[in-house]
XYZ file of C-alpha atoms in Angstrom:
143
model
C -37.648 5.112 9.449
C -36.095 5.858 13.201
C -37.098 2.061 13.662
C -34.823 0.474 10.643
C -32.130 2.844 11.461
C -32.154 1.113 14.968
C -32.073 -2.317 13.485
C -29.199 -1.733 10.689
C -27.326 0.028 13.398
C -27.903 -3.121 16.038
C -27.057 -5.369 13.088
C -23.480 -3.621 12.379
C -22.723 -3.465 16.344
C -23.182 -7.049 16.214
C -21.424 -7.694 13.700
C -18.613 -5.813 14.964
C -18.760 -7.990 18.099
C -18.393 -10.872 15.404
C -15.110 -10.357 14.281
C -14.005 -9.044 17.388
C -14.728 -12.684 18.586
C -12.645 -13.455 15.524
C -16.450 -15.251 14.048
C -17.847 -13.692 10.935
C -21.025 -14.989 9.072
C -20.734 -16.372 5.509
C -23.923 -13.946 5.049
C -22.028 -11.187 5.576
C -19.104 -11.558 3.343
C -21.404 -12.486 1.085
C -23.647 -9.150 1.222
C -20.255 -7.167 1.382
C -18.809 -8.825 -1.517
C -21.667 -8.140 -4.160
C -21.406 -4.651 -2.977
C -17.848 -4.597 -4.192
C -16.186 -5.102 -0.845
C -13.813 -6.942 0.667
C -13.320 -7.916 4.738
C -10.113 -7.375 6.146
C -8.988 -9.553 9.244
C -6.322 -9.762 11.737
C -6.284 -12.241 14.521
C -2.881 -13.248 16.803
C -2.128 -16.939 18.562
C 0.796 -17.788 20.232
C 2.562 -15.026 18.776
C 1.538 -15.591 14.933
C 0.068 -13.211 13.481
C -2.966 -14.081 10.523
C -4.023 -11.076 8.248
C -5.459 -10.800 5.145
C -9.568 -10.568 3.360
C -12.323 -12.367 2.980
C -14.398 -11.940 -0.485
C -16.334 -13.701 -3.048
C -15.020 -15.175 -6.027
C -16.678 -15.041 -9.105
C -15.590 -17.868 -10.539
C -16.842 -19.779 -7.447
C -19.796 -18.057 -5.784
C -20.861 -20.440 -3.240
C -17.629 -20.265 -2.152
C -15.565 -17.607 0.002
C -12.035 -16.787 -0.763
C -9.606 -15.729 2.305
C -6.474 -14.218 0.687
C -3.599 -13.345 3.684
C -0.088 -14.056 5.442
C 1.228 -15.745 8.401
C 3.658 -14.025 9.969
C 5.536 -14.311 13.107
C 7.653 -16.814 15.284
C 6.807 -20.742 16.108
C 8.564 -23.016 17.774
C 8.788 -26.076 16.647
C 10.898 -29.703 17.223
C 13.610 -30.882 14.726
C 12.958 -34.527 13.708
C 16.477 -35.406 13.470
C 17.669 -33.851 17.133
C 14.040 -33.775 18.807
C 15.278 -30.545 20.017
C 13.065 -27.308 19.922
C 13.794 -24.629 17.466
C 11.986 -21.409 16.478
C 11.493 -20.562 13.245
C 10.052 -17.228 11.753
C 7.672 -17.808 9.334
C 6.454 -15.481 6.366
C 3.555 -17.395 3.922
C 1.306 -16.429 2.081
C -2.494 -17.709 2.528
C -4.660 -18.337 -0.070
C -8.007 -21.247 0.132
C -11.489 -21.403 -0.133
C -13.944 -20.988 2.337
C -17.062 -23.307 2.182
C -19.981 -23.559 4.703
C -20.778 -27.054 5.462
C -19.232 -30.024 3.871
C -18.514 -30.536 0.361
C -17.193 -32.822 -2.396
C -15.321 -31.922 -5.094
C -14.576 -33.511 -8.180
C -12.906 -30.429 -9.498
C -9.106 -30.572 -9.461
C -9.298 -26.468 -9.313
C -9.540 -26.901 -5.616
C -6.724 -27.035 -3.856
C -7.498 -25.808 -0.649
C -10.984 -25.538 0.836
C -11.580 -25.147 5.099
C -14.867 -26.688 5.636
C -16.781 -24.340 7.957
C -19.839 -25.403 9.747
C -23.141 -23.377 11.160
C -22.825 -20.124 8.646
C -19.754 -19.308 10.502
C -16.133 -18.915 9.574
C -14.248 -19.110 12.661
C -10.515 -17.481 12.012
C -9.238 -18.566 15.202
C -9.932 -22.190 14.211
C -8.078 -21.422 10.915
C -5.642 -20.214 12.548
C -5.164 -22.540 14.749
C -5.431 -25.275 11.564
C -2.878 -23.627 9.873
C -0.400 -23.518 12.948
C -1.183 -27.697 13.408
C -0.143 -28.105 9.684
C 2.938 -26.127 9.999
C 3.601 -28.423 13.174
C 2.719 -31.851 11.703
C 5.111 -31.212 8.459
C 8.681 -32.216 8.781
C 11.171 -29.832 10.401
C 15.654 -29.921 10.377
C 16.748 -27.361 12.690
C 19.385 -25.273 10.524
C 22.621 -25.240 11.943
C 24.173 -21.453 12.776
């Protein structure tokens, strides 16, 4: 008994190190989610903050649901001026998760991060999400 104590308690210290590296296995929120649970997350880049949960979906099971906000300050360039601005953003999050690639021919979808190795990787969601925001097209509001 001493000896699967040990083990659970090595298991949860490593996970722990997971999301403190901001890397959580699909396992995980798997096993957390059919015990009724939910994984909360925060994780900071360049002064963004990204909170919010990971959980399973019922309606989707093979899929993982991350529900959260992005808050915080980013500066972008206006495509009119080409000058910098920042801009305080405030949006909600809401996509699925899915390890490995996928096709869908289901027009319930519209947002799915394609994860790879068992891993979902917040920084690089983050980091995604921040790109996006970057690419779309910004007008520098006049004061």
């Amino acid at each position: 008994m001493q000896k699967k104590k040990l083990l659970f308690s090595l298991q949860q210290e490593k996970f722990a190190r997971d999301i403190l590296k901001n890397k959580i296995p699909f396992t995980k929120v798997f096993q957390s989610s059919k015990a009724g649970g939910k994984i909360d997350f925060l994780i900071e880049e360049e002064g963004v903050k990204c909170s919010g949960e990971l959980f399973c979906d019922e309606s989707f099971p093979d899929f993982v649901r991350l529900k959260g906000k992005l808050q915080g300050k980013i500066t972008l360039i206006c495509d009119l001026s080409g000058e910098e601005f920042v801009k305080t953003l405030d949006e909600d999050l809401a996509f699925y998760l899915s390890d490995g690639f996928i096709t869908l021919d289901n027009e319930h979808f519209d947002d799915v991060f394609e994860c790879s190795g068992g891993i979902i990787d917040l920084a690089a969601i983050l980091k995604s999400e921040l790109e996006m925001i970057r690419c779309d097209y910004h007008i520098k509001e006049e004061n």
